[in-house]
PDB file of C-alpha atoms and ligand atoms in Angstrom:
ATOM      1  CA  MET A 133       4.680  -8.399   7.146  1.00 87.00           C
ATOM      2  CA  THR A 134       0.961  -9.150   8.479  1.00 95.00           C
ATOM      3  CA  LYS A 135      -1.600 -11.727   7.744  1.00 97.00           C
ATOM      4  CA  ARG A 136      -4.678 -10.524   6.894  1.00 98.00           C
ATOM      5  CA  GLU A 137      -8.426 -11.894   7.563  1.00 98.00           C
ATOM      6  CA  ILE A 138     -10.386 -12.765   4.350  1.00 98.00           C
ATOM      7  CA  TYR A 139     -13.294 -10.999   4.066  1.00 98.00           C
ATOM      8  CA  LEU A 140     -16.263 -13.976   2.952  1.00 97.00           C
ATOM      9  CA  VAL A 141     -19.563 -12.649   0.577  1.00 97.00           C
ATOM     10  CA  PRO A 142     -22.327 -11.393   1.965  1.00 96.00           C
ATOM     11  CA  ASP A 143     -19.614  -8.459   3.300  1.00 98.00           C
ATOM     12  CA  ALA A 144     -20.238  -5.490   1.581  1.00 98.00           C
ATOM     13  CA  CYS A 145     -16.260  -4.869   0.622  1.00 98.00           C
ATOM     14  CA  LEU A 146     -17.013  -7.184  -1.729  1.00 98.00           C
ATOM     15  CA  ARG A 147     -19.638  -5.988  -3.751  1.00 98.00           C
ATOM     16  CA  THR A 148     -17.789  -1.959  -3.247  1.00 98.00           C
ATOM     17  CA  LYS A 149     -16.187  -0.107  -6.521  1.00 98.00           C
ATOM     18  CA  CYS A 150     -12.694   0.246  -5.366  1.00 98.00           C
ATOM     19  CA  GLU A 151     -10.864   3.778  -5.401  1.00 98.00           C
ATOM     20  CA  PRO A 152      -7.892   3.933  -7.615  1.00 99.00           C
ATOM     21  CA  VAL A 153      -4.969   4.167  -5.375  1.00 98.00           C
ATOM     22  CA  ALA A 154      -3.227   7.960  -5.495  1.00 98.00           C
ATOM     23  CA  GLU A 155       0.281   7.678  -5.315  1.00 98.00           C
ATOM     24  CA  VAL A 156       2.457   3.586  -4.882  1.00 98.00           C
ATOM     25  CA  ASN A 157       4.102   4.644  -1.637  1.00 98.00           C
ATOM     26  CA  ASP A 158       5.474   2.821   1.693  1.00 98.00           C
ATOM     27  CA  GLU A 159       1.880   3.231   2.764  1.00 98.00           C
ATOM     28  CA  ILE A 160       0.479   0.786  -0.257  1.00 98.00           C
ATOM     29  CA  ARG A 161       3.878  -1.423  -0.778  1.00 98.00           C
ATOM     30  CA  ALA A 162       3.808  -2.206   2.601  1.00 98.00           C
ATOM     31  CA  LEU A 163      -0.633  -3.124   1.721  1.00 98.00           C
ATOM     32  CA  ALA A 164       0.518  -5.048  -1.545  1.00 98.00           C
ATOM     33  CA  ASP A 165       2.833  -7.074   1.065  1.00 98.00           C
ATOM     34  CA  ASP A 166      -0.071  -8.247   3.631  1.00 98.00           C
ATOM     35  CA  MET A 167      -1.899  -9.103   0.544  1.00 98.00           C
ATOM     36  CA  LEU A 168       1.087 -11.654  -0.757  1.00 98.00           C
ATOM     37  CA  GLU A 169       1.000 -12.825   2.849  1.00 97.00           C
ATOM     38  CA  THR A 170      -2.481 -13.301   3.071  1.00 98.00           C
ATOM     39  CA  MET A 171      -2.817 -15.147  -0.370  1.00 98.00           C
ATOM     40  CA  TYR A 172       0.056 -17.987  -0.643  1.00 96.00           C
ATOM     41  CA  ALA A 173      -1.117 -18.340   3.573  1.00 96.00           C
ATOM     42  CA  ALA A 174      -4.471 -19.241   2.110  1.00 97.00           C
ATOM     43  CA  PRO A 175      -3.434 -20.669  -0.013  1.00 96.00           C
ATOM     44  CA  GLY A 176      -4.645 -18.851  -3.323  1.00 97.00           C
ATOM     45  CA  ILE A 177      -3.101 -17.831  -6.791  1.00 98.00           C
ATOM     46  CA  GLY A 178      -4.715 -14.374  -6.815  1.00 98.00           C
ATOM     47  CA  LEU A 179      -5.945 -11.866  -4.267  1.00 98.00           C
ATOM     48  CA  ALA A 180      -7.831  -8.511  -4.651  1.00 99.00           C
ATOM     49  CA  ALA A 181      -7.857  -5.476  -1.532  1.00 99.00           C
ATOM     50  CA  PRO A 182     -11.360  -5.486  -1.131  1.00 98.00           C
ATOM     51  CA  GLN A 183     -11.087  -8.861  -0.408  1.00 98.00           C
ATOM     52  CA  ILE A 184      -8.990  -8.217   2.974  1.00 98.00           C
ATOM     53  CA  GLY A 185     -11.547  -5.198   3.159  1.00 98.00           C
ATOM     54  CA  VAL A 186      -8.898  -2.114   1.605  1.00 98.00           C
ATOM     55  CA  THR A 187     -12.018  -0.870  -1.351  1.00 98.00           C
ATOM     56  CA  LYS A 188      -8.192  -0.296  -3.795  1.00 98.00           C
ATOM     57  CA  ARG A 189      -8.352  -0.830  -6.497  1.00 99.00           C
ATOM     58  CA  LEU A 190      -4.684  -3.024  -6.313  1.00 99.00           C
ATOM     59  CA  PHE A 191      -4.787  -6.631  -6.621  1.00 99.00           C
ATOM     60  CA  VAL A 192      -2.142  -9.768  -6.334  1.00 98.00           C
ATOM     61  CA  LEU A 193      -1.096 -12.470  -8.009  1.00 98.00           C
ATOM     62  CA  ASP A 194       1.369 -15.307  -8.352  1.00 98.00           C
ATOM     63  CA  VAL A 195       0.275 -18.014 -11.315  1.00 96.00           C
ATOM     64  CA  ALA A 196       3.404 -19.737 -11.148  1.00 93.00           C
ATOM     65  CA  GLU A 197       4.125 -23.950 -11.252  1.00 88.00           C
ATOM     66  CA  ARG A 198       5.295 -24.922  -7.596  1.00 87.00           C
ATOM     67  CA  GLU A 199       5.962 -28.399  -5.545  1.00 85.00           C
ATOM     68  CA  ALA A 200       5.835 -27.875  -2.142  1.00 83.00           C
ATOM     69  CA  GLY A 201       9.145 -26.664   0.281  1.00 84.00           C
ATOM     70  CA  GLU A 202       9.909 -24.852  -3.973  1.00 86.00           C
ATOM     71  CA  GLU A 203       9.636 -21.265  -1.130  1.00 80.00           C
ATOM     72  CA  ASP A 204      12.587 -19.750  -3.668  1.00 80.00           C
ATOM     73  CA  LYS A 205       9.924 -19.991  -6.707  1.00 89.00           C
ATOM     74  CA  LYS A 206       7.969 -17.233  -6.214  1.00 94.00           C
ATOM     75  CA  GLU A 207       6.797 -14.932  -8.771  1.00 95.00           C
ATOM     76  CA  PRO A 208       4.064 -12.460  -6.929  1.00 97.00           C
ATOM     77  CA  MET A 209       2.895  -9.605  -9.387  1.00 98.00           C
ATOM     78  CA  VAL A 210       1.690  -6.516  -7.872  1.00 98.00           C
ATOM     79  CA  PHE A 211      -1.353  -4.558 -10.596  1.00 99.00           C
ATOM     80  CA  ILE A 212      -1.969  -0.806  -8.842  1.00 99.00           C
ATOM     81  CA  ASN A 213      -4.527   0.789 -10.332  1.00 99.00           C
ATOM     82  CA  PRO A 214      -5.040  -1.694 -13.508  1.00 99.00           C
ATOM     83  CA  LYS A 215      -6.407  -1.070 -16.704  1.00 98.00           C
ATOM     84  CA  ILE A 216      -7.455  -4.046 -19.354  1.00 98.00           C
ATOM     85  CA  THR A 217      -7.049  -2.220 -22.946  1.00 98.00           C
ATOM     86  CA  TRP A 218      -7.766  -5.174 -24.729  1.00 98.00           C
ATOM     87  CA  ALA A 219      -9.896  -8.501 -24.622  1.00 98.00           C
ATOM     88  CA  SER A 220      -9.194 -10.837 -27.356  1.00 98.00           C
ATOM     89  CA  GLU A 221     -12.775 -12.134 -28.852  1.00 98.00           C
ATOM     90  CA  GLU A 222     -11.948 -16.476 -28.236  1.00 98.00           C
ATOM     91  CA  THR A 223     -13.303 -16.711 -24.629  1.00 98.00           C
ATOM     92  CA  SER A 224     -12.056 -19.830 -23.078  1.00 97.00           C
ATOM     93  CA  PHE A 225     -13.972 -21.884 -19.727  1.00 98.00           C
ATOM     94  CA  TYR A 226     -11.652 -22.114 -16.487  1.00 97.00           C
ATOM     95  CA  GLN A 227     -13.336 -23.591 -14.065  1.00 98.00           C
ATOM     96  CA  GLU A 228     -12.396 -21.133 -10.626  1.00 98.00           C
ATOM     97  CA  GLY A 229     -13.003 -20.439  -7.414  1.00 98.00           C
ATOM     98  CA  CYS A 230     -13.096 -17.831  -5.518  1.00 98.00           C
ATOM     99  CA  LEU A 231     -11.663 -17.364  -1.592  1.00 98.00           C
ATOM    100  CA  SER A 232     -14.475 -14.809  -0.652  1.00 98.00           C
ATOM    101  CA  ILE A 233     -16.591 -17.959  -1.733  1.00 98.00           C
ATOM    102  CA  PRO A 234     -15.032 -21.087   0.002  1.00 96.00           C
ATOM    103  CA  ASP A 235     -16.106 -24.291  -1.529  1.00 95.00           C
ATOM    104  CA  VAL A 236     -17.608 -22.801  -4.729  1.00 97.00           C
ATOM    105  CA  TYR A 237     -16.190 -24.319  -8.429  1.00 97.00           C
ATOM    106  CA  GLU A 238     -17.848 -23.127 -11.110  1.00 97.00           C
ATOM    107  CA  ASP A 239     -16.848 -22.643 -14.944  1.00 98.00           C
ATOM    108  CA  VAL A 240     -16.376 -19.128 -16.253  1.00 98.00           C
ATOM    109  CA  GLU A 241     -16.211 -18.194 -19.478  1.00 98.00           C
ATOM    110  CA  ARG A 242     -13.801 -15.240 -20.003  1.00 98.00           C
ATOM    111  CA  PRO A 243     -12.003 -13.573 -23.285  1.00 98.00           C
ATOM    112  CA  GLU A 244      -8.686 -16.091 -23.904  1.00 98.00           C
ATOM    113  CA  ARG A 245      -6.480 -13.322 -24.111  1.00 98.00           C
ATOM    114  CA  VAL A 246      -6.234  -9.943 -22.274  1.00 98.00           C
ATOM    115  CA  ARG A 247      -4.029  -6.594 -22.253  1.00 98.00           C
ATOM    116  CA  VAL A 248      -3.381  -5.024 -19.513  1.00 98.00           C
ATOM    117  CA  SER A 249      -2.215  -1.724 -18.203  1.00 98.00           C
ATOM    118  CA  TYR A 250      -1.152  -1.351 -14.323  1.00 99.00           C
ATOM    119  CA  LEU A 251       1.535   0.064 -11.219  1.00 98.00           C
ATOM    120  CA  ASP A 252       3.462  -2.415 -10.326  1.00 98.00           C
ATOM    121  CA  ARG A 253       5.388  -1.986  -7.052  1.00 97.00           C
ATOM    122  CA  ASP A 254       7.944   0.484  -7.349  1.00 97.00           C
ATOM    123  CA  GLY A 255       5.175   2.702  -9.023  1.00 98.00           C
ATOM    124  CA  LYS A 256       6.148   2.230 -12.874  1.00 98.00           C
ATOM    125  CA  GLU A 257       3.740   2.336 -15.748  1.00 98.00           C
ATOM    126  CA  CYS A 258       3.514  -1.826 -17.048  1.00 98.00           C
ATOM    127  CA  GLU A 259       1.642  -2.648 -20.008  1.00 98.00           C
ATOM    128  CA  ILE A 260       1.882  -7.310 -20.558  1.00 98.00           C
ATOM    129  CA  GLU A 261       0.021  -9.337 -22.469  1.00 98.00           C
ATOM    130  CA  ALA A 262      -1.506 -12.777 -20.889  1.00 98.00           C
ATOM    131  CA  ASP A 263      -3.143 -15.790 -22.099  1.00 98.00           C
ATOM    132  CA  GLY A 264      -4.322 -18.838 -19.878  1.00 97.00           C
ATOM    133  CA  LEU A 265      -4.484 -18.639 -16.018  1.00 97.00           C
ATOM    134  CA  LEU A 266      -2.783 -15.805 -15.856  1.00 98.00           C
ATOM    135  CA  ALA A 267      -5.290 -14.352 -18.128  1.00 98.00           C
ATOM    136  CA  THR A 268      -8.317 -15.415 -16.173  1.00 98.00           C
ATOM    137  CA  CYS A 269      -7.605 -14.416 -12.837  1.00 98.00           C
ATOM    138  CA  ILE A 270      -6.611 -11.087 -13.861  1.00 98.00           C
ATOM    139  CA  GLN A 271     -10.109 -10.962 -15.250  1.00 98.00           C
ATOM    140  CA  HIS A 272     -10.782 -12.546 -12.212  1.00 98.00           C
ATOM    141  CA  GLU A 273      -9.009 -10.069  -9.516  1.00 98.00           C
ATOM    142  CA  TYR A 274     -10.122  -7.433 -11.918  1.00 98.00           C
ATOM    143  CA  ASP A 275     -13.857  -7.634 -11.336  1.00 99.00           C
ATOM    144  CA  HIS A 276     -13.017  -8.117  -7.644  1.00 99.00           C
ATOM    145  CA  LEU A 277     -12.731  -3.501  -7.711  1.00 99.00           C
ATOM    146  CA  ASP A 278     -15.821  -3.074  -9.285  1.00 98.00           C
ATOM    147  CA  GLY A 279     -17.293  -5.424  -6.247  1.00 98.00           C
ATOM    148  CA  VAL A 280     -17.916  -8.497  -9.167  1.00 98.00           C
ATOM    149  CA  LEU A 281     -17.814 -12.101  -8.187  1.00 98.00           C
ATOM    150  CA  PHE A 282     -17.132 -15.017 -10.583  1.00 98.00           C
ATOM    151  CA  VAL A 283     -20.642 -16.638  -9.564  1.00 98.00           C
ATOM    152  CA  ASP A 284     -22.176 -13.085 -11.778  1.00 98.00           C
ATOM    153  CA  HIS A 285     -20.452 -14.439 -15.099  1.00 98.00           C
ATOM    154  CA  LEU A 286     -23.060 -17.706 -14.179  1.00 98.00           C
ATOM    155  CA  SER A 287     -26.407 -17.770 -15.685  1.00 97.00           C
ATOM    156  CA  ARG A 288     -29.211 -16.555 -13.692  1.00 97.00           C
ATOM    157  CA  LEU A 289     -30.299 -19.724 -12.545  1.00 97.00           C
ATOM    158  CA  LYS A 290     -27.158 -21.283 -12.214  1.00 97.00           C
ATOM    159  CA  ARG A 291     -25.416 -18.286  -9.616  1.00 97.00           C
ATOM    160  CA  GLU A 292     -28.458 -19.101  -7.624  1.00 97.00           C
ATOM    161  CA  ARG A 293     -28.630 -22.412  -6.830  1.00 96.00           C
ATOM    162  CA  THR A 294     -24.724 -22.156  -6.587  1.00 96.00           C
ATOM    163  CA  MET A 295     -25.173 -19.645  -3.458  1.00 96.00           C
ATOM    164  CA  LYS A 296     -27.936 -21.108  -1.529  1.00 96.00           C
ATOM    165  CA  LYS A 297     -26.140 -24.440  -1.404  1.00 94.00           C
ATOM    166  CA  TYR A 298     -23.468 -22.241  -0.719  1.00 95.00           C
ATOM    167  CA  SER A 299     -25.230 -19.956   1.994  1.00 94.00           C
ATOM    168  CA  LYS A 300     -26.565 -23.732   3.713  1.00 93.00           C
ATOM    169  CA  ALA A 301     -22.835 -25.120   3.578  1.00 91.00           C
ATOM    170  CA  GLN A 302     -21.955 -22.078   5.210  1.00 91.00           C
ATOM    171  CA  LYS A 303     -25.097 -22.176   7.190  1.00 90.00           C
ATOM    172  CA  ALA A 304     -24.179 -25.244   8.975  1.00 91.00           C
ATOM    173  CA  LYS A 305     -20.173 -24.604   9.440  1.00 89.00           C
ATOM    174  CA  ASN A 306     -21.267 -21.739  11.455  1.00 86.00           C
ATOM    175  CA  SER A 307     -24.089 -23.877  14.303  1.00 87.00           C
ATOM    176  CA  ASP A 308     -21.045 -26.225  14.908  1.00 74.00           C
TER     177      ASP A 308
HETATM  178  O1  GNR B  13      -7.124 -19.013  -5.849  1.00 56.25           O
HETATM  179  C1  GNR B  13      -8.260 -18.330  -6.250  1.00 56.25           C
HETATM  180  N1  GNR B  13      -8.015 -19.665  -7.276  1.00 56.25           N
HETATM  181  C2  GNR B  13      -8.463 -19.604  -8.712  1.00 56.25           C
HETATM  182  C3  GNR B  13      -8.445 -20.502  -9.816  1.00 56.25           C
HETATM  183  C4  GNR B  13      -9.303 -20.110 -11.045  1.00 56.25           C
HETATM  184  C5  GNR B  13      -9.442 -18.788 -11.620  1.00 56.25           C
HETATM  185  C6  GNR B  13      -8.923 -18.176 -10.339  1.00 56.25           C
HETATM  186  C7  GNR B  13      -8.810 -18.354  -9.070  1.00 56.25           C
HETATM  187  S1  GNR B  13      -8.310 -16.922  -8.063  1.00 56.25           S
HETATM  188  C8  GNR B  13      -8.578 -17.509  -6.569  1.00 56.25           C
HETATM  189  C9  GNR B  13      -7.935 -16.389  -5.508  1.00 56.25           C
HETATM  190  C10 GNR B  13      -9.228 -15.595  -5.460  1.00 56.25           C
HETATM  191  O2  GNR B  13     -10.176 -15.059  -4.676  1.00 56.25           O
HETATM  192  N2  GNR B  13      -8.929 -14.226  -5.993  1.00 56.25           N
HETATM  193  O3  GNR B  13      -9.423 -13.386  -6.083  1.00 56.25           O
HETATM  194 NI1   NI B  14     -11.659 -14.110  -5.555  1.00 56.25          NI
END
């Protein structure tokens, strides 16, 4: 497994509509394993392929709660060619962040529950219903596959303010 570089806004990969995975083979499994390693190292609770520059429709997640040193409690999940087949009318707010927009955290409103069908790491067809943090994270990652970022769910005013602040912070970081 290899830890990969995480691409940051404004990289074009993050605005690309990703292509379906044609076949779940060893190459895709190796990619998923690299994504998990990169996600755990960041650390993050999810990572989509375009965030490491691969514009394919897959993402990985681990939303299990862990204390430091509880490595054995990892619950990695791999979602290949996911489809959100149902979303609840009811919505909820969650404070989101994104590894591709470091240090930005904002409340985002999304459906409270979703059903998602996908292929797992073995290429097996699966469908789950999720709520809470898992539902939020699935929708956040799913958006990445369509070139959508969590800040796109904010009001225009809030998004522009947030991104301006982010670019300023990035510029300051790159100049020291
Ligand atoms: O690590 C992450 N945390 C997070 C918190 C709230 C809602 C979504 C996320 S996903 C994010 C990692 C990431 O950028 N995935 O694309
Ligand atoms: Ni993200």
